[in-house]
GROMACS .gro file of C-alpha atoms in nm:
model
  280
    1UNK     CA    1   0.000   0.000   0.000
    2UNK     CA    2   0.276   0.247   0.090
    3UNK     CA    3   0.430   0.199  -0.256
    4UNK     CA    4   0.097   0.276  -0.419
    5UNK     CA    5   0.067   0.598  -0.215
    6UNK     CA    6   0.424   0.700  -0.298
    7UNK     CA    7   0.366   0.631  -0.668
    8UNK     CA    8   0.044   0.837  -0.665
    9UNK     CA    9   0.214   1.131  -0.498
   10UNK     CA   10   0.505   1.112  -0.738
   11UNK     CA   11   0.268   1.102  -1.036
   12UNK     CA   12   0.081   1.410  -0.911
   13UNK     CA   13   0.411   1.590  -0.859
   14UNK     CA   14   0.519   1.515  -1.216
   15UNK     CA   15   0.181   1.623  -1.351
   16UNK     CA   16   0.198   1.962  -1.177
   17UNK     CA   17   0.563   2.006  -1.270
   18UNK     CA   18   0.488   1.932  -1.637
   19UNK     CA   19   0.242   2.222  -1.644
   20UNK     CA   20   0.523   2.463  -1.568
   21UNK     CA   21   0.777   2.297  -1.796
   22UNK     CA   22   0.571   2.246  -2.110
   23UNK     CA   23   0.409   2.587  -2.147
   24UNK     CA   24   0.590   2.912  -2.228
   25UNK     CA   25   0.467   3.239  -2.088
   26UNK     CA   26   0.313   3.522  -2.298
   27UNK     CA   27   0.142   3.285  -2.542
   28UNK     CA   28  -0.223   3.197  -2.597
   29UNK     CA   29  -0.322   2.891  -2.394
   30UNK     CA   30  -0.637   2.709  -2.281
   31UNK     CA   31  -0.667   2.610  -1.914
   32UNK     CA   32  -0.864   2.289  -1.857
   33UNK     CA   33  -0.999   2.228  -1.506
   34UNK     CA   34  -1.103   1.906  -1.339
   35UNK     CA   35  -1.467   2.022  -1.371
   36UNK     CA   36  -1.429   2.013  -1.753
   37UNK     CA   37  -1.434   2.391  -1.783
   38UNK     CA   38  -1.207   2.571  -2.029
   39UNK     CA   39  -1.068   2.924  -2.028
   40UNK     CA   40  -0.830   3.072  -2.282
   41UNK     CA   41  -0.611   3.378  -2.275
   42UNK     CA   42  -0.249   3.492  -2.265
   43UNK     CA   43  -0.039   3.301  -2.014
   44UNK     CA   44   0.115   3.555  -1.776
   45UNK     CA   45   0.270   3.348  -1.500
   46UNK     CA   46   0.294   3.002  -1.350
   47UNK     CA   47   0.376   3.011  -0.981
   48UNK     CA   48   0.431   2.729  -0.736
   49UNK     CA   49   0.057   2.689  -0.680
   50UNK     CA   50  -0.123   2.894  -0.950
   51UNK     CA   51  -0.169   2.936  -1.325
   52UNK     CA   52  -0.243   3.298  -1.424
   53UNK     CA   53  -0.382   3.407  -1.762
   54UNK     CA   54  -0.496   3.741  -1.905
   55UNK     CA   55  -0.841   3.720  -2.067
   56UNK     CA   56  -1.025   3.960  -2.297
   57UNK     CA   57  -1.357   3.984  -2.116
   58UNK     CA   58  -1.268   3.911  -1.754
   59UNK     CA   59  -0.917   4.044  -1.713
   60UNK     CA   60  -0.660   3.845  -1.518
   61UNK     CA   61  -0.770   3.505  -1.387
   62UNK     CA   62  -0.578   3.282  -1.146
   63UNK     CA   63  -0.636   2.905  -1.126
   64UNK     CA   64  -0.516   2.695  -0.835
   65UNK     CA   65  -0.291   2.419  -0.970
   66UNK     CA   66  -0.473   2.148  -0.780
   67UNK     CA   67  -0.785   2.239  -0.982
   68UNK     CA   68  -0.605   2.242  -1.321
   69UNK     CA   69  -0.612   1.924  -1.527
   70UNK     CA   70  -0.392   2.060  -1.808
   71UNK     CA   71  -0.272   2.373  -1.989
   72UNK     CA   72  -0.298   2.345  -2.369
   73UNK     CA   73  -0.119   2.552  -2.629
   74UNK     CA   74  -0.355   2.770  -2.833
   75UNK     CA   75  -0.734   2.778  -2.828
   76UNK     CA   76  -0.888   2.432  -2.820
   77UNK     CA   77  -1.242   2.370  -2.943
   78UNK     CA   78  -1.374   2.146  -2.667
   79UNK     CA   79  -1.612   2.383  -2.492
   80UNK     CA   80  -1.893   2.130  -2.526
   81UNK     CA   81  -1.734   1.940  -2.238
   82UNK     CA   82  -1.884   2.201  -2.008
   83UNK     CA   83  -2.226   2.063  -1.913
   84UNK     CA   84  -2.479   2.350  -1.916
   85UNK     CA   85  -2.750   2.139  -1.748
   86UNK     CA   86  -2.534   1.990  -1.470
   87UNK     CA   87  -2.769   2.145  -1.212
   88UNK     CA   88  -3.051   1.912  -1.324
   89UNK     CA   89  -2.925   1.632  -1.555
   90UNK     CA   90  -3.278   1.498  -1.598
   91UNK     CA   91  -3.535   1.550  -1.321
   92UNK     CA   92  -3.351   1.491  -0.991
   93UNK     CA   93  -3.155   1.800  -0.895
   94UNK     CA   94  -2.787   1.776  -0.807
   95UNK     CA   95  -2.594   1.975  -0.549
   96UNK     CA   96  -2.424   2.164  -0.834
   97UNK     CA   97  -2.540   2.515  -0.923
   98UNK     CA   98  -2.571   2.656  -1.275
   99UNK     CA   99  -2.327   2.940  -1.220
  100UNK     CA  100  -2.408   3.305  -1.271
  101UNK     CA  101  -2.582   3.391  -1.602
  102UNK     CA  102  -2.578   3.027  -1.718
  103UNK     CA  103  -2.943   2.961  -1.810
  104UNK     CA  104  -3.116   2.685  -2.006
  105UNK     CA  105  -3.455   2.565  -2.122
  106UNK     CA  106  -3.529   2.195  -2.069
  107UNK     CA  107  -3.807   1.992  -2.228
  108UNK     CA  108  -3.938   1.672  -2.069
  109UNK     CA  109  -4.121   1.419  -2.282
  110UNK     CA  110  -4.249   1.688  -2.522
  111UNK     CA  111  -4.512   1.819  -2.278
  112UNK     CA  112  -4.297   1.929  -1.984
  113UNK     CA  113  -4.124   2.268  -2.001
  114UNK     CA  114  -3.876   2.413  -1.753
  115UNK     CA  115  -3.656   2.724  -1.748
  116UNK     CA  116  -3.351   2.716  -1.523
  117UNK     CA  117  -3.175   3.045  -1.439
  118UNK     CA  118  -2.837   3.094  -1.271
  119UNK     CA  119  -2.895   3.417  -1.080
  120UNK     CA  120  -2.561   3.405  -0.896
  121UNK     CA  121  -2.280   3.152  -0.866
  122UNK     CA  122  -2.477   2.978  -0.589
  123UNK     CA  123  -2.844   3.063  -0.644
  124UNK     CA  124  -3.070   2.908  -0.912
  125UNK     CA  125  -3.431   2.983  -0.999
  126UNK     CA  126  -3.664   2.750  -1.193
  127UNK     CA  127  -4.006   2.796  -1.348
  128UNK     CA  128  -4.209   2.571  -1.574
  129UNK     CA  129  -4.537   2.435  -1.698
  130UNK     CA  130  -4.685   2.130  -1.871
  131UNK     CA  131  -4.915   2.112  -2.172
  132UNK     CA  132  -5.032   1.749  -2.153
  133UNK     CA  133  -5.352   1.848  -1.972
  134UNK     CA  134  -5.439   2.085  -2.256
  135UNK     CA  135  -5.392   1.810  -2.515
  136UNK     CA  136  -5.531   1.499  -2.344
  137UNK     CA  137  -5.790   1.653  -2.110
  138UNK     CA  138  -5.940   1.890  -2.370
  139UNK     CA  139  -5.847   2.188  -2.160
  140UNK     CA  140  -6.070   2.081  -1.868
  141UNK     CA  141  -5.773   2.091  -1.630
  142UNK     CA  142  -5.557   2.395  -1.570
  143UNK     CA  143  -5.192   2.320  -1.664
  144UNK     CA  144  -4.961   2.232  -1.377
  145UNK     CA  145  -4.717   2.515  -1.302
  146UNK     CA  146  -4.397   2.491  -1.102
  147UNK     CA  147  -4.160   2.734  -0.933
  148UNK     CA  148  -3.842   2.651  -0.747
  149UNK     CA  149  -3.517   2.775  -0.599
  150UNK     CA  150  -3.186   2.610  -0.521
  151UNK     CA  151  -2.902   2.743  -0.306
  152UNK     CA  152  -2.558   2.584  -0.323
  153UNK     CA  153  -2.431   2.549   0.035
  154UNK     CA  154  -2.095   2.385  -0.031
  155UNK     CA  155  -1.895   2.323  -0.347
  156UNK     CA  156  -1.556   2.152  -0.343
  157UNK     CA  157  -1.385   1.985  -0.640
  158UNK     CA  158  -1.585   1.661  -0.614
  159UNK     CA  159  -1.837   1.733  -0.337
  160UNK     CA  160  -2.143   1.959  -0.362
  161UNK     CA  161  -2.435   2.022  -0.124
  162UNK     CA  162  -2.744   2.233  -0.192
  163UNK     CA  163  -3.086   2.317  -0.050
  164UNK     CA  164  -3.374   2.314  -0.298
  165UNK     CA  165  -3.747   2.388  -0.289
  166UNK     CA  166  -4.014   2.332  -0.554
  167UNK     CA  167  -4.385   2.393  -0.570
  168UNK     CA  168  -4.610   2.222  -0.829
  169UNK     CA  169  -4.971   2.342  -0.846
  170UNK     CA  170  -5.285   2.391  -1.053
  171UNK     CA  171  -5.648   2.472  -0.979
  172UNK     CA  172  -5.693   2.135  -0.802
  173UNK     CA  173  -5.413   2.167  -0.548
  174UNK     CA  174  -5.038   2.155  -0.512
  175UNK     CA  175  -4.728   1.966  -0.400
  176UNK     CA  176  -4.443   2.130  -0.204
  177UNK     CA  177  -4.104   1.958  -0.210
  178UNK     CA  178  -3.799   2.048  -0.001
  179UNK     CA  179  -3.474   1.870  -0.091
  180UNK     CA  180  -3.108   1.868   0.008
  181UNK     CA  181  -2.914   1.706  -0.278
  182UNK     CA  182  -2.562   1.583  -0.202
  183UNK     CA  183  -2.345   1.521  -0.509
  184UNK     CA  184  -2.015   1.336  -0.537
  185UNK     CA  185  -1.812   1.395  -0.854
  186UNK     CA  186  -1.763   1.664  -1.117
  187UNK     CA  187  -2.014   1.831  -1.348
  188UNK     CA  188  -2.000   1.551  -1.605
  189UNK     CA  189  -1.971   1.232  -1.399
  190UNK     CA  190  -2.134   1.227  -1.058
  191UNK     CA  191  -2.372   1.056  -0.817
  192UNK     CA  192  -2.644   1.239  -0.625
  193UNK     CA  193  -2.839   1.137  -0.316
  194UNK     CA  194  -3.130   1.371  -0.246
  195UNK     CA  195  -3.339   1.339   0.074
  196UNK     CA  196  -3.683   1.495   0.020
  197UNK     CA  197  -3.972   1.623   0.226
  198UNK     CA  198  -4.306   1.635   0.039
  199UNK     CA  199  -4.635   1.791   0.145
  200UNK     CA  200  -4.947   1.727  -0.064
  201UNK     CA  201  -5.320   1.663  -0.009
  202UNK     CA  202  -5.280   1.742   0.359
  203UNK     CA  203  -5.021   1.466   0.413
  204UNK     CA  204  -4.643   1.452   0.431
  205UNK     CA  205  -4.390   1.204   0.299
  206UNK     CA  206  -4.015   1.159   0.337
  207UNK     CA  207  -3.829   0.992   0.054
  208UNK     CA  208  -3.492   0.976  -0.120
  209UNK     CA  209  -3.427   1.043  -0.489
  210UNK     CA  210  -3.111   0.922  -0.665
  211UNK     CA  211  -2.932   1.034  -0.980
  212UNK     CA  212  -2.624   0.899  -1.156
  213UNK     CA  213  -2.449   1.071  -1.448
  214UNK     CA  214  -2.166   0.880  -1.614
  215UNK     CA  215  -1.949   1.027  -1.888
  216UNK     CA  216  -1.918   0.789  -2.181
  217UNK     CA  217  -1.758   0.935  -2.493
  218UNK     CA  218  -1.638   1.293  -2.529
  219UNK     CA  219  -1.988   1.414  -2.625
  220UNK     CA  220  -2.219   1.179  -2.438
  221UNK     CA  221  -2.309   1.046  -2.096
  222UNK     CA  222  -2.552   0.804  -1.932
  223UNK     CA  223  -2.804   0.967  -1.697
  224UNK     CA  224  -3.053   0.783  -1.476
  225UNK     CA  225  -3.296   0.898  -1.204
  226UNK     CA  226  -3.452   0.685  -0.933
  227UNK     CA  227  -3.772   0.839  -0.794
  228UNK     CA  228  -4.011   0.691  -0.539
  229UNK     CA  229  -4.327   0.879  -0.436
  230UNK     CA  230  -4.644   0.746  -0.274
  231UNK     CA  231  -4.522   0.384  -0.302
  232UNK     CA  232  -4.463   0.426  -0.676
  233UNK     CA  233  -4.117   0.382  -0.829
  234UNK     CA  234  -4.003   0.553  -1.149
  235UNK     CA  235  -3.664   0.504  -1.318
  236UNK     CA  236  -3.557   0.719  -1.614
  237UNK     CA  237  -3.245   0.588  -1.793
  238UNK     CA  238  -3.135   0.804  -2.091
  239UNK     CA  239  -2.831   0.854  -2.311
  240UNK     CA  240  -2.751   1.223  -2.339
  241UNK     CA  241  -2.563   1.361  -2.641
  242UNK     CA  242  -2.414   1.709  -2.605
  243UNK     CA  243  -2.350   1.920  -2.913
  244UNK     CA  244  -2.090   2.194  -2.953
  245UNK     CA  245  -2.361   2.463  -2.940
  246UNK     CA  246  -2.456   2.344  -2.590
  247UNK     CA  247  -2.780   2.180  -2.710
  248UNK     CA  248  -2.827   1.834  -2.556
  249UNK     CA  249  -3.058   1.552  -2.663
  250UNK     CA  250  -3.155   1.264  -2.433
  251UNK     CA  251  -3.315   0.939  -2.549
  252UNK     CA  252  -3.423   0.650  -2.329
  253UNK     CA  253  -3.726   0.523  -2.140
  254UNK     CA  254  -3.949   0.591  -1.843
  255UNK     CA  255  -3.979   0.272  -1.639
  256UNK     CA  256  -4.260   0.233  -1.387
  257UNK     CA  257  -4.412  -0.059  -1.199
  258UNK     CA  258  -4.711  -0.071  -1.434
  259UNK     CA  259  -4.512  -0.050  -1.759
  260UNK     CA  260  -4.264   0.158  -1.958
  261UNK     CA  261  -4.273   0.413  -2.238
  262UNK     CA  262  -4.006   0.567  -2.464
  263UNK     CA  263  -3.862   0.895  -2.342
  264UNK     CA  264  -3.715   1.200  -2.513
  265UNK     CA  265  -3.576   1.515  -2.355
  266UNK     CA  266  -3.363   1.806  -2.470
  267UNK     CA  267  -3.214   2.125  -2.330
  268UNK     CA  268  -3.115   2.454  -2.494
  269UNK     CA  269  -2.871   2.688  -2.315
  270UNK     CA  270  -2.894   3.064  -2.335
  271UNK     CA  271  -2.751   3.359  -2.145
  272UNK     CA  272  -2.375   3.349  -2.098
  273UNK     CA  273  -2.336   3.026  -2.298
  274UNK     CA  274  -2.485   3.186  -2.609
  275UNK     CA  275  -2.254   3.484  -2.564
  276UNK     CA  276  -1.950   3.258  -2.574
  277UNK     CA  277  -1.940   3.099  -2.231
  278UNK     CA  278  -1.584   3.013  -2.133
  279UNK     CA  279  -1.446   3.168  -2.453
  280UNK     CA  280  -1.245   3.446  -2.296
   0.00000   0.00000   0.00000
């Protein structure tokens, strides 16, 4: 075991040392972080513990070396590795926040619509509605609306904790849900355990939702939710494909105890992403 530890430490030392040795200062570089974010600019300095670049839009930025995966020469075109919908991969929320001005629209199974806004680096706001009741109930039922907030309480490299609230309602009543998602991993590959408190129809319920997101190829990942409410279990496995524009398409199935149906979902980023998010 001690040899494994020594080898790991030595490997990390060489990795950090190679960052300083392989990149010249005063040239255009792209900094890649362990969260699969990318920033490019003119390399100004590499210190013992930091990588410093000069960017066009945000001025001088300093990255802690322990958070830097690599420094690449030139501008690399891999911005799609940033996951714009990491806050909510499918339905179960993670402990990861959007980030300020990173917004996206998400569609669930054609009829579900949700807008997710990154108000600050830690605070998210969601709002949405469904149209299935208008189509299948001939407009007799008022569409279900939803509003929600999420506050990131803690965010380390591979550990994130948040507090989230959502309220679903129409003319017939509503459901209030309070959650505290805990996420292990980065924005692309992670596992989330989310304890939930639900209040609906005058009763309360405590349950746990699960989500797993696993990076597959450079542009895709496997996403699955496990949801159990009122003694009913729903599992939603999908394959998500992320395009360079930030648009993502998810195909899979909705599995329930009484059967399964095909599933399709997609998300469209806007806000800072559309203005060149991470292209400094």
